[in-house]
mmCIF file of C-alpha atoms in Angstrom:
data_model
loop_
_atom_site.group_PDB
_atom_site.id
_atom_site.type_symbol
_atom_site.label_atom_id
_atom_site.label_comp_id
_atom_site.label_asym_id
_atom_site.label_seq_id
_atom_site.Cartn_x
_atom_site.Cartn_y
_atom_site.Cartn_z
ATOM 1 C CA MET H 302 17.963 112.379 173.263
ATOM 2 C CA ASP H 303 20.618 115.066 173.773
ATOM 3 C CA VAL H 304 18.193 117.805 172.711
ATOM 4 C CA VAL H 305 15.614 116.664 175.267
ATOM 5 C CA MET H 306 18.218 116.543 178.034
ATOM 6 C CA LYS H 307 19.484 120.036 177.118
ATOM 7 C CA LEU H 308 15.948 121.423 177.075
ATOM 8 C CA GLY H 309 15.230 119.659 180.368
ATOM 9 C CA ALA H 310 18.230 121.381 181.926
ATOM 10 C CA SER H 311 17.413 124.810 180.469
ATOM 11 C CA SER H 312 15.098 125.906 183.279
ATOM 12 C CA ALA H 313 14.335 125.094 186.919
ATOM 13 C CA VAL H 314 11.171 123.236 185.843
ATOM 14 C CA VAL H 315 10.530 121.881 182.352
ATOM 15 C CA ILE H 316 7.402 119.989 181.329
ATOM 16 C CA PHE H 317 6.979 118.108 178.065
ATOM 17 C CA THR H 318 3.280 117.885 177.228
ATOM 18 C CA LYS H 319 0.722 117.571 174.485
ATOM 19 C CA SER H 320 -1.955 120.223 174.145
ATOM 20 C CA SER H 321 -4.726 117.618 174.240
ATOM 21 C CA CYS H 322 -3.474 115.800 177.364
ATOM 22 C CA CYS H 323 -5.594 116.592 180.422
ATOM 23 C CA ILE H 324 -3.079 114.933 182.766
ATOM 24 C CA SER H 325 -0.332 117.216 181.418
ATOM 25 C CA HIS H 326 -2.553 120.218 182.101
ATOM 26 C CA THR H 327 -3.234 118.963 185.642
ATOM 27 C CA ILE H 328 0.474 118.492 186.394
ATOM 28 C CA GLU H 329 1.297 121.939 185.002
ATOM 29 C CA THR H 330 -1.471 123.470 187.144
ATOM 30 C CA LEU H 331 -0.184 121.650 190.243
ATOM 31 C CA ILE H 332 3.363 122.903 189.734
ATOM 32 C CA ARG H 333 2.138 126.448 189.067
ATOM 33 C CA SER H 334 0.058 126.303 192.260
ATOM 34 C CA PHE H 335 3.327 126.330 194.227
ATOM 35 C CA GLY H 336 4.353 129.524 192.430
ATOM 36 C CA ALA H 337 6.719 127.927 189.931
ATOM 37 C CA ASN H 338 6.781 129.085 186.327
ATOM 38 C CA PRO H 339 7.675 125.999 184.286
ATOM 39 C CA THR H 340 8.924 126.023 180.728
ATOM 40 C CA VAL H 341 6.420 123.975 178.749
ATOM 41 C CA TYR H 342 7.072 122.211 175.441
ATOM 42 C CA GLU H 343 3.927 120.981 173.690
ATOM 43 C CA LEU H 344 5.170 118.119 171.544
ATOM 44 C CA ASP H 345 2.159 118.121 169.221
ATOM 45 C CA THR H 346 2.775 121.755 168.237
ATOM 46 C CA HIS H 347 6.592 121.885 168.413
ATOM 47 C CA PRO H 348 8.424 121.554 165.049
ATOM 48 C CA ASN H 349 10.666 118.798 166.483
ATOM 49 C CA GLY H 350 7.935 117.287 168.637
ATOM 50 C CA LYS H 351 7.985 113.814 167.083
ATOM 51 C CA GLN H 352 11.734 113.463 167.584
ATOM 52 C CA MET H 353 11.489 114.776 171.148
ATOM 53 C CA GLU H 354 8.674 112.340 171.930
ATOM 54 C CA LYS H 355 10.780 109.461 170.597
ATOM 55 C CA ALA H 356 13.728 110.595 172.747
ATOM 56 C CA LEU H 357 11.511 110.750 175.849
ATOM 57 C CA MET H 358 10.352 107.204 175.194
ATOM 58 C CA GLU H 359 13.995 106.104 174.815
ATOM 59 C CA LEU H 360 14.638 107.630 178.259
ATOM 60 C CA GLY H 361 11.976 105.285 179.615
ATOM 61 C CA CYS H 362 9.061 107.695 179.785
ATOM 62 C CA GLN H 363 5.945 105.607 179.160
ATOM 63 C CA PRO H 364 3.678 107.352 178.300
ATOM 64 C CA SER H 365 5.855 110.090 176.841
ATOM 65 C CA VAL H 366 3.803 112.938 178.333
ATOM 66 C CA PRO H 367 3.769 114.510 180.739
ATOM 67 C CA THR H 368 7.488 114.297 181.434
ATOM 68 C CA ILE H 369 8.891 116.623 184.070
ATOM 69 C CA PHE H 370 12.419 117.825 184.739
ATOM 70 C CA ILE H 371 13.059 119.649 188.015
ATOM 71 C CA GLY H 372 16.461 121.064 188.869
ATOM 72 C CA LYS H 373 17.930 119.822 185.587
ATOM 73 C CA GLU H 374 17.055 116.219 186.423
ATOM 74 C CA LEU H 375 14.427 113.939 184.972
ATOM 75 C CA VAL H 376 11.847 113.376 187.704
ATOM 76 C CA GLY H 377 9.452 111.304 185.606
ATOM 77 C CA GLY H 378 5.811 111.518 184.709
ATOM 78 C CA ALA H 379 2.501 112.235 186.373
ATOM 79 C CA ASN H 380 2.740 109.295 188.804
ATOM 80 C CA GLU H 381 6.091 110.448 190.160
ATOM 81 C CA ILE H 382 4.953 114.072 190.535
ATOM 82 C CA MET H 383 1.708 113.089 192.265
ATOM 83 C CA SER H 384 3.598 110.727 194.581
ATOM 84 C CA LEU H 385 6.057 113.485 195.520
ATOM 85 C CA ASN H 386 3.156 115.842 196.170
ATOM 86 C CA VAL H 387 1.218 113.359 198.327
ATOM 87 C CA ARG H 388 4.357 112.690 200.384
ATOM 88 C CA GLY H 389 4.950 116.438 200.807
ATOM 89 C CA LYS H 390 8.228 116.356 198.885
ATOM 90 C CA LEU H 391 7.326 118.215 195.694
ATOM 91 C CA LYS H 392 7.521 121.657 197.313
ATOM 92 C CA GLN H 393 10.972 120.913 198.752
ATOM 93 C CA LEU H 394 12.184 119.695 195.364
ATOM 94 C CA LEU H 395 10.954 122.923 193.750
ATOM 95 C CA ILE H 396 12.694 124.985 196.452
ATOM 96 C CA ARG H 397 15.990 123.120 195.953
ATOM 97 C CA ALA H 398 15.754 123.707 192.205
ATOM 98 C CA ASN H 399 15.243 127.453 192.841
ATOM 99 C CA ALA H 400 11.898 127.218 191.057
ATOM 100 C CA ILE H 401 10.161 128.784 194.054
ATOM 101 C CA TRP H 402 11.240 130.787 197.087
ATOM 102 C CA VAL H 403 9.719 130.629 200.547
#
């Protein structure tokens, strides 16, 4: 779990995904559409992917991907990101995390 938290805090935006997950791709595309450049870890291709996926599940991420950290904090999964976006709060969160500048 410590490794996941350290990786999550290593960049303004960190996304844990799987290469075959279309929802992960959609969330990454949404975040990039604001001009952010997230660090992406594909668990199915990462050497420690299985352990990281287990740690994400222990953090309460169900399903384990996509999981998004913004500003060194666990935001959640696709539902949380889409909810923030619909409410107009995702952009402000990205600005506060210094992931984008306006």
